[in-house]
CSV table of C-alpha atoms and ligand atoms in Angstrom, one decimal:
chain,number,residue,atom,x,y,z
A,1,MET,CA,3.2,-8.1,21.4
A,2,LEU,CA,1.9,-11.1,23.4
A,3,LYS,CA,-1.6,-10.0,22.6
A,4,ARG,CA,-1.0,-10.8,18.9
A,5,LEU,CA,-0.3,-14.4,19.6
A,6,PRO,CA,-3.9,-15.6,18.9
A,7,LEU,CA,-3.3,-14.6,15.3
A,8,TYR,CA,-0.4,-17.2,15.0
A,9,PRO,CA,-0.6,-20.9,14.3
A,10,LEU,CA,-2.2,-23.2,16.9
A,11,THR,CA,1.0,-24.4,18.6
A,12,THR,CA,2.6,-21.0,18.9
A,13,GLU,CA,4.1,-20.2,22.3
A,14,VAL,CA,6.9,-18.2,23.9
A,15,ASN,CA,9.8,-20.0,25.7
A,16,ARG,CA,11.9,-19.1,28.6
A,17,GLU,CA,14.4,-17.2,26.5
A,18,GLY,CA,11.6,-15.0,25.2
A,19,HIS,CA,11.7,-16.7,21.8
A,20,LEU,CA,8.7,-17.5,19.7
A,21,VAL,CA,8.1,-21.2,19.4
A,22,ILE,CA,6.0,-23.1,16.8
A,23,GLY,CA,5.4,-26.8,16.7
A,24,GLY,CA,7.8,-27.2,19.6
A,25,CYS,CA,10.6,-25.5,17.6
A,26,ASP,CA,12.4,-22.3,18.5
A,27,THR,CA,11.9,-19.9,15.6
A,28,VAL,CA,15.2,-18.2,16.3
A,29,GLU,CA,17.0,-21.5,15.8
A,30,LEU,CA,14.9,-22.3,12.7
A,31,ALA,CA,15.9,-18.9,11.2
A,32,ASP,CA,19.5,-19.7,12.0
A,33,GLU,CA,19.4,-23.2,10.5
A,34,PHE,CA,17.2,-22.6,7.4
A,35,GLY,CA,17.9,-18.9,6.7
A,36,THR,CA,15.3,-16.2,6.1
A,37,PRO,CA,12.8,-15.4,4.7
A,38,LEU,CA,11.4,-18.7,6.0
A,39,TYR,CA,7.8,-19.9,5.8
A,40,ILE,CA,6.8,-22.3,8.6
A,41,PHE,CA,3.7,-24.4,8.5
A,42,ASP,CA,2.3,-25.9,11.7
A,43,GLU,CA,1.1,-29.5,11.0
A,44,ALA,CA,-1.1,-29.7,14.1
A,45,GLY,CA,-2.8,-26.5,13.2
A,46,LEU,CA,-3.4,-27.6,9.6
A,47,ARG,CA,-4.9,-30.9,10.6
A,48,ASN,CA,-7.0,-29.3,13.2
A,49,LYS,CA,-8.5,-26.9,10.7
A,50,CYS,CA,-9.3,-29.7,8.3
A,51,ARG,CA,-11.2,-31.5,11.1
A,52,GLU,CA,-12.9,-28.3,12.1
A,53,PHE,CA,-14.4,-27.9,8.6
A,54,ARG,CA,-15.5,-31.5,8.3
A,55,GLU,CA,-17.0,-31.6,11.8
A,56,GLU,CA,-18.7,-28.2,11.8
A,57,PHE,CA,-20.4,-28.7,8.4
A,58,GLY,CA,-20.8,-32.5,8.8
A,59,LYS,CA,-22.7,-32.3,12.1
A,60,ARG,CA,-25.2,-29.9,10.6
A,61,TYR,CA,-25.8,-31.5,7.2
A,62,PRO,CA,-26.2,-35.1,5.9
A,63,GLU,CA,-23.6,-35.2,3.2
A,64,VAL,CA,-20.6,-32.8,2.9
A,65,SER,CA,-17.4,-32.7,1.0
A,66,VAL,CA,-14.6,-30.3,1.9
A,67,ILE,CA,-12.5,-29.4,-1.0
A,68,TYR,CA,-9.2,-27.5,-0.4
A,69,ALA,CA,-8.8,-24.7,-3.0
A,70,SER,CA,-5.2,-25.4,-3.7
A,71,LYS,CA,-4.5,-22.0,-5.3
A,72,ALA,CA,-4.2,-20.7,-1.7
A,73,TYR,CA,-1.0,-22.8,-1.6
A,74,ALA,CA,-0.4,-25.8,-3.8
A,75,ASN,CA,2.3,-27.9,-2.3
A,76,ALA,CA,2.6,-31.6,-2.7
A,77,ALA,CA,3.5,-32.4,1.0
A,78,LEU,CA,0.5,-30.3,2.2
A,79,GLU,CA,-1.8,-32.0,-0.3
A,80,ARG,CA,-0.9,-35.4,1.2
A,81,ILE,CA,-2.0,-34.1,4.6
A,82,PHE,CA,-5.3,-32.8,3.2
A,83,ASN,CA,-5.9,-36.2,1.6
A,84,GLU,CA,-5.1,-38.0,4.9
A,85,GLU,CA,-7.6,-35.6,6.6
A,86,GLY,CA,-10.3,-36.6,4.1
A,87,LEU,CA,-10.4,-33.4,2.0
A,88,GLY,CA,-10.7,-33.1,-1.8
A,89,LEU,CA,-8.8,-30.6,-4.0
A,90,ASP,CA,-9.7,-27.8,-6.2
A,91,ALA,CA,-7.2,-27.1,-9.0
A,92,VAL,CA,-7.4,-24.4,-11.7
A,93,SER,CA,-4.5,-25.1,-14.1
A,94,GLU,CA,-2.4,-27.8,-15.7
A,95,GLY,CA,0.3,-27.0,-13.0
A,96,GLU,CA,-2.1,-27.3,-10.1
A,97,LEU,CA,-3.4,-30.6,-11.5
A,98,GLY,CA,0.2,-31.7,-12.0
A,99,ILE,CA,1.1,-30.9,-8.4
A,100,ALA,CA,-1.9,-33.0,-7.2
A,101,MET,CA,-0.7,-35.8,-9.5
A,102,SER,CA,2.8,-35.6,-8.1
A,103,ALA,CA,1.4,-35.8,-4.5
A,104,GLY,CA,-0.5,-38.9,-5.5
A,105,PHE,CA,-3.7,-37.2,-4.8
A,106,PRO,CA,-6.8,-39.3,-5.7
A,107,MET,CA,-8.0,-37.6,-8.9
A,108,GLU,CA,-11.6,-38.6,-8.3
A,109,LYS,CA,-11.5,-36.1,-5.4
A,110,VAL,CA,-10.3,-33.3,-7.7
A,111,TYR,CA,-12.5,-30.5,-8.9
A,112,PHE,CA,-11.1,-28.7,-12.0
A,113,HIS,CA,-11.9,-25.0,-12.1
A,114,GLY,CA,-10.9,-22.0,-14.2
A,115,ASN,CA,-12.5,-19.2,-16.2
A,116,ASN,CA,-10.4,-19.8,-19.3
A,117,LYS,CA,-9.4,-23.5,-19.4
A,118,SER,CA,-7.4,-24.4,-22.4
A,119,GLN,CA,-8.1,-27.4,-24.7
A,120,ARG,CA,-4.9,-29.0,-23.4
A,121,GLU,CA,-6.0,-28.6,-19.8
A,122,LEU,CA,-9.4,-30.1,-20.5
A,123,GLU,CA,-7.8,-33.0,-22.3
A,124,LEU,CA,-5.5,-33.6,-19.3
A,125,ALA,CA,-8.5,-33.3,-16.9
A,126,LEU,CA,-10.4,-36.0,-18.9
A,127,LYS,CA,-7.3,-38.2,-19.3
A,128,TRP,CA,-6.5,-38.0,-15.6
A,129,HIS,CA,-10.2,-38.7,-14.7
A,130,VAL,CA,-10.8,-35.7,-12.4
A,131,GLY,CA,-13.9,-36.1,-10.3
A,132,ARG,CA,-15.6,-33.0,-11.5
A,133,ILE,CA,-15.0,-30.3,-14.1
A,134,VAL,CA,-16.7,-27.0,-13.0
A,135,VAL,CA,-17.8,-25.6,-16.3
A,136,ASP,CA,-17.5,-21.8,-16.5
A,137,ASN,CA,-18.6,-20.8,-20.1
A,138,PHE,CA,-20.0,-21.8,-23.4
A,139,ARG,CA,-16.6,-22.2,-25.2
A,140,GLU,CA,-15.7,-24.7,-22.6
A,141,LEU,CA,-19.0,-26.6,-23.2
A,142,ASP,CA,-18.1,-26.7,-27.0
A,143,MET,CA,-14.7,-28.0,-26.3
A,144,LEU,CA,-15.9,-30.6,-23.8
A,145,GLU,CA,-18.5,-31.7,-26.3
A,146,LYS,CA,-15.9,-32.4,-28.9
A,147,LEU,CA,-13.4,-34.0,-26.5
A,148,THR,CA,-16.0,-36.3,-24.9
A,149,GLU,CA,-17.3,-37.4,-28.3
A,150,ALA,CA,-13.7,-38.3,-29.3
A,151,THR,CA,-13.0,-40.3,-26.2
A,152,GLY,CA,-16.5,-41.7,-25.4
A,153,VAL,CA,-16.2,-40.8,-21.7
A,154,LYS,CA,-19.0,-39.4,-19.6
A,155,GLN,CA,-17.7,-36.6,-17.4
A,156,ASP,CA,-19.4,-35.4,-14.2
A,157,VAL,CA,-19.6,-31.6,-14.3
A,158,LEU,CA,-21.0,-28.7,-12.3
A,159,LEU,CA,-22.0,-25.4,-13.9
A,160,ARG,CA,-20.6,-22.3,-12.3
A,161,MET,CA,-23.2,-19.6,-11.9
A,162,THR,CA,-22.8,-16.0,-11.2
A,163,PRO,CA,-25.4,-15.4,-8.5
A,164,GLY,CA,-25.2,-11.6,-8.7
A,165,VAL,CA,-24.3,-11.2,-5.1
A,166,ASP,CA,-22.0,-8.6,-3.6
A,167,PRO,CA,-19.9,-10.1,-0.8
A,168,HIS,CA,-18.6,-6.7,0.5
A,169,THR,CA,-15.0,-7.5,0.1
A,170,HIS,CA,-12.2,-5.8,-1.9
A,171,GLN,CA,-13.1,-5.5,-5.6
A,172,TYR,CA,-10.2,-7.7,-6.5
A,173,THR,CA,-11.6,-10.5,-4.3
A,174,SER,CA,-15.2,-10.2,-5.4
A,175,THR,CA,-16.2,-12.7,-8.0
A,176,GLY,CA,-19.9,-13.3,-7.9
A,177,THR,CA,-21.4,-10.0,-9.0
A,178,LEU,CA,-23.1,-9.5,-12.4
A,179,ASP,CA,-19.9,-7.8,-13.7
A,180,SER,CA,-17.5,-10.7,-13.3
A,181,LYS,CA,-15.2,-12.7,-15.5
A,182,PHE,CA,-16.1,-15.9,-13.6
A,183,GLY,CA,-19.1,-18.2,-14.3
A,184,PHE,CA,-22.0,-18.1,-16.7
A,185,PRO,CA,-23.4,-14.6,-16.6
A,186,LEU,CA,-26.8,-14.1,-15.0
A,187,PRO,CA,-28.8,-13.3,-18.2
A,188,LEU,CA,-27.4,-16.4,-19.9
A,189,LYS,CA,-27.8,-18.8,-17.0
A,190,GLU,CA,-30.8,-20.7,-18.4
A,191,ARG,CA,-29.2,-21.1,-21.8
A,192,ALA,CA,-26.1,-22.5,-20.0
A,193,VAL,CA,-28.2,-25.3,-18.4
A,194,GLU,CA,-30.2,-26.0,-21.6
A,195,ARG,CA,-26.9,-26.3,-23.6
A,196,ALA,CA,-25.0,-28.4,-21.0
A,197,MET,CA,-27.9,-30.9,-20.6
A,198,LYS,CA,-27.7,-31.6,-24.3
A,199,VAL,CA,-24.0,-32.6,-24.3
A,200,ARG,CA,-24.1,-36.4,-24.3
A,201,GLY,CA,-20.6,-36.7,-22.8
A,202,LEU,CA,-21.4,-34.6,-19.8
A,203,ASN,CA,-23.3,-35.5,-16.7
A,204,VAL,CA,-24.6,-32.3,-15.1
A,205,VAL,CA,-24.6,-33.3,-11.4
A,206,GLY,CA,-25.2,-29.8,-10.0
A,207,LEU,CA,-24.4,-26.2,-9.7
A,208,HIS,CA,-21.6,-24.1,-8.3
A,209,PHE,CA,-21.0,-20.6,-7.1
A,210,HIS,CA,-18.1,-18.8,-5.5
A,211,ILE,CA,-18.8,-15.3,-4.5
A,212,GLY,CA,-15.4,-14.0,-3.5
A,213,SER,CA,-12.7,-14.2,-0.9
A,214,LEU,CA,-12.1,-12.7,2.6
A,215,ILE,CA,-15.9,-12.6,3.3
A,216,TYR,CA,-16.7,-11.7,6.9
A,217,GLU,CA,-20.5,-12.0,6.7
A,218,THR,CA,-22.9,-14.8,5.9
A,219,GLU,CA,-25.8,-13.0,4.2
A,220,PRO,CA,-24.1,-13.1,0.8
A,221,TYR,CA,-23.9,-16.9,1.0
A,222,GLU,CA,-27.5,-17.1,2.1
A,223,GLU,CA,-28.6,-14.8,-0.7
A,224,ALA,CA,-26.7,-16.8,-3.3
A,225,ILE,CA,-28.1,-20.1,-1.9
A,226,GLY,CA,-31.7,-18.7,-2.2
A,227,PHE,CA,-31.0,-17.7,-5.8
A,228,ILE,CA,-29.5,-20.9,-6.9
A,229,LEU,CA,-32.1,-23.2,-5.3
A,230,LYS,CA,-34.9,-21.2,-6.9
A,231,PHE,CA,-33.1,-21.5,-10.2
A,232,ALA,CA,-32.5,-25.2,-9.7
A,233,VAL,CA,-36.3,-25.8,-9.3
A,234,GLU,CA,-37.0,-24.0,-12.6
A,235,MET,CA,-34.3,-25.9,-14.4
A,236,ARG,CA,-35.6,-29.2,-13.1
A,237,LYS,CA,-39.1,-28.4,-14.5
A,238,LYS,CA,-37.8,-27.1,-17.8
A,239,TYR,CA,-34.8,-29.3,-18.6
A,240,GLY,CA,-34.9,-32.2,-16.0
A,241,LEU,CA,-31.8,-31.0,-14.2
A,242,GLU,CA,-31.4,-32.9,-10.9
A,243,LEU,CA,-29.5,-30.9,-8.3
A,244,ARG,CA,-27.5,-33.7,-6.7
A,245,GLU,CA,-24.6,-31.5,-5.7
A,246,LEU,CA,-24.5,-27.9,-4.6
A,247,ASN,CA,-21.1,-26.3,-4.4
A,248,THR,CA,-21.1,-23.0,-2.5
A,249,GLY,CA,-17.4,-22.3,-3.0
A,250,GLY,CA,-15.0,-20.8,-0.4
A,251,GLY,CA,-14.2,-17.3,0.6
A,252,PHE,CA,-14.5,-17.6,4.4
A,253,GLY,CA,-12.8,-14.7,6.1
A,254,VAL,CA,-9.9,-15.1,8.4
A,255,GLN,CA,-8.5,-12.9,11.1
A,256,TYR,CA,-5.2,-11.3,10.0
A,257,THR,CA,-5.1,-8.4,12.4
A,258,LEU,CA,-6.3,-7.8,16.0
A,259,ASP,CA,-8.9,-5.2,14.9
A,260,LYS,CA,-10.7,-7.4,12.3
A,261,PRO,CA,-12.0,-10.6,13.8
A,262,ALA,CA,-13.5,-13.2,11.6
A,263,PRO,CA,-16.6,-15.3,12.4
A,264,PRO,CA,-15.7,-18.9,13.4
A,265,ILE,CA,-16.2,-21.7,10.9
A,266,SER,CA,-19.2,-23.0,12.9
A,267,PHE,CA,-21.0,-19.7,12.2
A,268,PHE,CA,-20.5,-20.1,8.4
A,269,ALA,CA,-21.5,-23.7,8.7
A,270,GLU,CA,-24.7,-22.9,10.6
A,271,LYS,CA,-25.8,-20.2,8.2
A,272,ILE,CA,-24.9,-22.0,5.0
A,273,THR,CA,-26.4,-25.4,6.0
A,274,SER,CA,-29.6,-23.9,7.4
A,275,ALA,CA,-30.1,-21.8,4.3
A,276,ILE,CA,-29.9,-24.9,2.1
A,277,ILE,CA,-32.2,-26.9,4.4
A,278,ARG,CA,-34.7,-24.1,4.5
A,279,GLY,CA,-34.6,-23.5,0.7
A,280,CYS,CA,-34.9,-27.1,-0.2
A,281,LYS,CA,-38.0,-27.5,2.1
A,282,LYS,CA,-39.5,-24.4,0.5
A,283,TYR,CA,-39.0,-25.7,-3.1
A,284,LYS,CA,-39.6,-29.4,-2.2
A,285,LEU,CA,-36.1,-30.4,-3.3
A,286,GLU,CA,-34.1,-33.3,-2.0
A,287,LEU,CA,-31.1,-32.1,0.0
A,288,PRO,CA,-28.2,-32.1,-2.5
A,289,LYS,CA,-24.7,-33.1,-1.4
A,290,LEU,CA,-23.0,-29.9,-0.1
A,291,VAL,CA,-19.5,-29.1,-1.3
A,292,ILE,CA,-17.5,-26.3,0.2
A,293,GLU,CA,-14.1,-25.1,-1.1
A,294,PRO,CA,-12.1,-23.3,1.5
A,295,GLY,CA,-8.7,-22.1,0.4
A,296,ARG,CA,-7.5,-19.2,2.5
A,297,SER,CA,-9.3,-20.2,5.7
A,298,ALA,CA,-7.9,-23.7,5.5
A,299,VAL,CA,-4.2,-22.6,5.5
A,300,ALA,CA,-3.8,-18.9,6.2
A,301,LYS,CA,-3.4,-19.1,9.9
A,302,SER,CA,-1.3,-22.2,10.0
A,303,ALA,CA,1.8,-20.6,8.8
A,304,MET,CA,4.1,-17.7,9.8
A,305,ALA,CA,6.9,-16.1,7.8
A,306,LEU,CA,10.2,-15.2,9.4
A,307,TYR,CA,12.3,-12.3,8.2
A,308,ALA,CA,15.6,-10.9,9.4
A,309,VAL,CA,15.8,-7.1,10.0
A,310,GLY,CA,18.6,-5.4,8.1
A,311,VAL,CA,18.7,-1.7,7.8
A,312,VAL,CA,16.8,0.5,10.3
A,313,LYS,CA,16.4,4.0,8.8
A,314,GLU,CA,15.1,6.7,11.0
A,315,ILE,CA,13.9,9.8,9.1
A,316,PRO,CA,13.7,12.4,11.9
A,317,GLY,CA,10.2,13.7,12.3
A,318,VAL,CA,8.9,11.5,9.5
A,319,ARG,CA,9.0,7.8,9.9
A,320,THR,CA,11.3,4.9,10.8
A,321,TYR,CA,11.7,2.1,8.2
A,322,ALA,CA,13.0,-1.3,9.2
A,323,SER,CA,13.8,-3.2,6.0
A,324,VAL,CA,13.6,-7.0,6.0
A,325,ASP,CA,15.2,-9.6,3.7
A,326,GLY,CA,11.9,-10.3,1.9
A,327,GLY,CA,8.8,-8.3,1.1
A,328,MET,CA,6.6,-8.0,-1.9
A,329,ALA,CA,8.4,-10.7,-3.8
A,330,ASP,CA,7.4,-13.3,-1.3
A,331,ASN,CA,4.2,-11.6,-0.1
A,332,ILE,CA,2.6,-9.3,-2.6
A,333,ARG,CA,-0.8,-9.1,-0.7
A,334,PRO,CA,-0.2,-5.7,1.0
A,335,ALA,CA,1.1,-4.1,-2.2
A,336,LEU,CA,-1.7,-5.7,-4.4
A,337,TYR,CA,-4.8,-5.0,-2.4
A,338,GLY,CA,-3.7,-3.3,0.8
A,339,ALA,CA,-3.8,-6.4,2.9
A,340,LYS,CA,-3.0,-5.7,6.6
A,341,LEU,CA,-0.6,-7.9,8.4
A,342,GLU,CA,0.7,-8.2,12.0
A,343,ALA,CA,4.2,-9.1,13.2
A,344,VAL,CA,6.0,-9.9,16.4
A,345,LEU,CA,9.7,-9.8,17.3
A,346,ALA,CA,10.4,-13.5,17.5
A,347,ASN,CA,13.8,-13.2,19.2
A,348,ARG,CA,12.6,-10.7,21.9
A,349,MET,CA,8.9,-11.5,22.6
A,350,ARG,CA,8.9,-9.8,26.0
A,351,ALA,CA,10.6,-6.6,24.9
A,352,ARG,CA,8.7,-3.4,25.6
A,353,ASP,CA,7.0,-1.5,22.7
A,354,ALA,CA,8.9,1.6,21.8
A,355,GLY,CA,6.9,3.2,19.0
A,356,LYS,CA,5.8,3.0,15.4
A,357,VAL,CA,7.9,1.5,12.7
A,358,THR,CA,7.2,0.7,9.1
A,359,ILE,CA,8.3,-2.8,7.9
A,360,SER,CA,9.6,-2.4,4.4
A,361,GLY,CA,10.9,-5.1,2.0
A,362,LYS,CA,14.1,-5.2,0.0
A,363,PHE,CA,12.7,-4.8,-3.5
A,364,CYS,CA,12.9,-1.8,-5.8
A,365,GLU,CA,9.4,-0.5,-5.5
A,366,MET,CA,8.1,2.1,-3.2
A,367,GLY,CA,4.9,0.0,-2.7
A,368,ASP,CA,7.1,-2.7,-1.2
A,369,ILE,CA,5.8,-2.2,2.3
A,370,LEU,CA,4.7,-5.2,4.4
A,371,ILE,CA,3.3,-3.3,7.4
A,372,ARG,CA,2.9,0.4,7.8
A,373,ASP,CA,3.3,2.0,11.2
A,374,ILE,CA,3.1,-1.0,13.5
A,375,VAL,CA,3.8,-0.5,17.2
A,376,MET,CA,6.9,-2.5,18.1
A,377,PRO,CA,9.9,-2.6,20.4
A,378,LYS,CA,12.9,-0.7,19.0
A,379,LEU,CA,14.2,-2.8,16.1
A,380,VAL,CA,17.9,-3.5,15.4
A,381,SER,CA,19.7,-5.2,12.7
A,382,GLY,CA,19.6,-9.0,13.1
A,383,ASP,CA,16.2,-9.0,14.8
A,384,ILE,CA,13.8,-11.7,13.6
A,385,LEU,CA,10.3,-10.7,12.7
A,386,ALA,CA,7.5,-13.3,12.5
A,387,VAL,CA,4.5,-12.3,10.3
A,388,ALA,CA,1.2,-14.0,11.1
A,389,GLY,CA,-1.3,-15.4,8.6
A,390,ALA,CA,1.3,-16.4,6.0
A,391,GLY,CA,-0.2,-19.6,4.8
A,392,ALA,CA,-2.5,-18.4,2.0
A,393,TYR,CA,-1.8,-16.6,-1.2
A,394,SER,CA,1.7,-15.4,-0.2
A,395,LEU,CA,3.9,-18.2,-1.5
A,396,PRO,CA,1.8,-19.0,-4.6
A,397,GLU,CA,1.8,-15.3,-5.6
A,398,SER,CA,5.5,-14.9,-4.9
A,399,MET,CA,7.9,-14.0,-7.7
A,400,ASN,CA,11.5,-13.6,-8.7
A,401,TYR,CA,11.5,-9.8,-8.9
A,402,ASN,CA,15.1,-8.5,-8.5
A,403,ALA,CA,16.0,-12.2,-9.1
A,404,PHE,CA,14.8,-13.0,-5.6
A,405,TYR,CA,15.2,-16.6,-4.5
A,406,LYS,CA,11.8,-17.8,-3.4
A,407,PRO,CA,12.0,-18.9,0.3
A,408,ALA,CA,12.3,-22.3,1.9
A,409,VAL,CA,9.1,-23.8,3.4
A,410,ILE,CA,9.2,-26.1,6.4
A,411,LEU,CA,6.6,-28.1,8.3
A,412,VAL,CA,7.0,-28.4,12.0
A,413,LYS,CA,5.4,-30.8,14.5
A,414,ASP,CA,6.3,-31.8,18.1
A,415,GLY,CA,9.8,-30.4,17.8
A,416,ARG,CA,10.5,-32.1,14.4
A,417,VAL,CA,11.1,-30.2,11.2
A,418,ARG,CA,10.6,-31.3,7.6
A,419,THR,CA,11.5,-29.2,4.6
A,420,ILE,CA,8.6,-29.3,2.1
A,421,ARG,CA,10.2,-26.9,-0.3
A,422,ARG,CA,13.8,-25.9,-0.5
A,423,ARG,CA,15.0,-22.4,-1.0
A,424,GLU,CA,15.7,-21.4,-4.6
A,425,THR,CA,19.2,-20.9,-5.7
A,426,LEU,CA,20.9,-18.9,-8.5
A,427,GLU,CA,20.7,-22.1,-10.6
A,428,ASP,CA,16.9,-22.1,-10.3
A,429,ILE,CA,16.9,-18.4,-11.3
A,430,THR,CA,19.1,-18.8,-14.4
A,431,ARG,CA,17.8,-22.3,-15.5
A,432,CYS,CA,15.4,-21.1,-18.2
A,433,ASP,CA,17.6,-18.4,-19.7
A,434,ILE,CA,19.4,-19.3,-23.0
A,435,LEU,CA,22.7,-17.8,-23.8
B,501,PLP,C1,-10.4,-19.1,-4.9
B,501,PLP,C2,-11.5,-20.0,-5.0
B,501,PLP,C3,-11.9,-20.7,-3.8
B,501,PLP,C4,-11.2,-20.4,-2.5
B,501,PLP,O1,-11.4,-19.1,-2.0
B,501,PLP,P1,-10.8,-18.7,-0.6
B,501,PLP,O2,-11.1,-17.3,-0.4
B,501,PLP,O3,-9.3,-18.9,-0.6
B,501,PLP,O4,-11.4,-19.6,0.4
B,501,PLP,C5,-12.9,-21.6,-3.9
B,501,PLP,N1,-13.5,-21.9,-5.0
B,501,PLP,C6,-13.2,-21.3,-6.2
B,501,PLP,C7,-13.9,-21.6,-7.4
B,501,PLP,C8,-12.2,-20.3,-6.2
B,501,PLP,O5,-11.9,-19.7,-7.3
């Protein structure tokens, strides 16, 4: 099990009792105090990752903004940390904008995204003075034209383009191919620029693409950059578009399991910045400001999820199921797109492996399996499992199936603990029902 430790948050270690420790806190004690399932974020790991992004891109390129894609996990306390670390924020809904507001996040550092923004959301974005709206489609341009006419503001926008690039990831996390619901479609890209440049209330400051998530190679980014720079030159000639900002989205892969390593951030930084510098030289463009939008890679590794083992069911000659007190309701990723996870036995880190076991959840779906056939010590009721890579897309995609109470989330640092989201209660579950 010890070989899995590099998949865990930065400050993870094992203490003398053989317990897993994070941020100086014994996870067995945390499970006892806060209950399970429990999501634990490592503050040092989070801050370190923010700095890694800023440094690795910043030392290779003159002007860079790092924008945290908050859909990976939108939490007010974490957003304060991102702000302190100099990151901006990407929000895609009224709710995500609202969380940023509640965190006191500077709205001029917010990028408002979405493939189907409502009129109300656009009104809010204008009223709250978000830094950029990333325009996805013609209907949005129409709505923004009317809204800016009414208010007289001039809003900075980027246009989201579909670069027609396949990032070789799961089809559910691929967004930049021709056949995509996101962005202006390839055949209409020129019309999009022509139309947007005519809207008086909009200031088109640049272009955006986001090709997908969990991308382990850099060629798709380089290809998309080549495409967009070539397009930018044409659009400058035809419509006077000045590419002052180039937003290359997020999608950087992270290592969830031992058998699938991800390239370091420095590698993405090197390939992306050199592709832009090369392309701008070729097309005689001034270097635009570079904006990147990491979501998953900013938070995934900095959290673990603790579960308590309940029933261990051995089906002779078939399989052993160990059911935990969470599952698909707090982490749907394995059920939704076959995400692979790793776990360790937090209360007996030095125990010997005994064989394969399948970690199942407690919800009424056969697909509610967290990890199939993982090699582990023999599990018994009461054991505490710690799942790695729990920081991104688990909590925000969690649900109340079987009236599950969504878990508590804590932040640890130097032996201190702070609750950043309390566990739900029956009251939360029944609050919206009307008798
Ligand atoms: C989801 C998303 C991101 C972040 O993607 P990750 O894979 O989490 O890094 C960035 N930009 C846009 C527009 C997105 O939709």
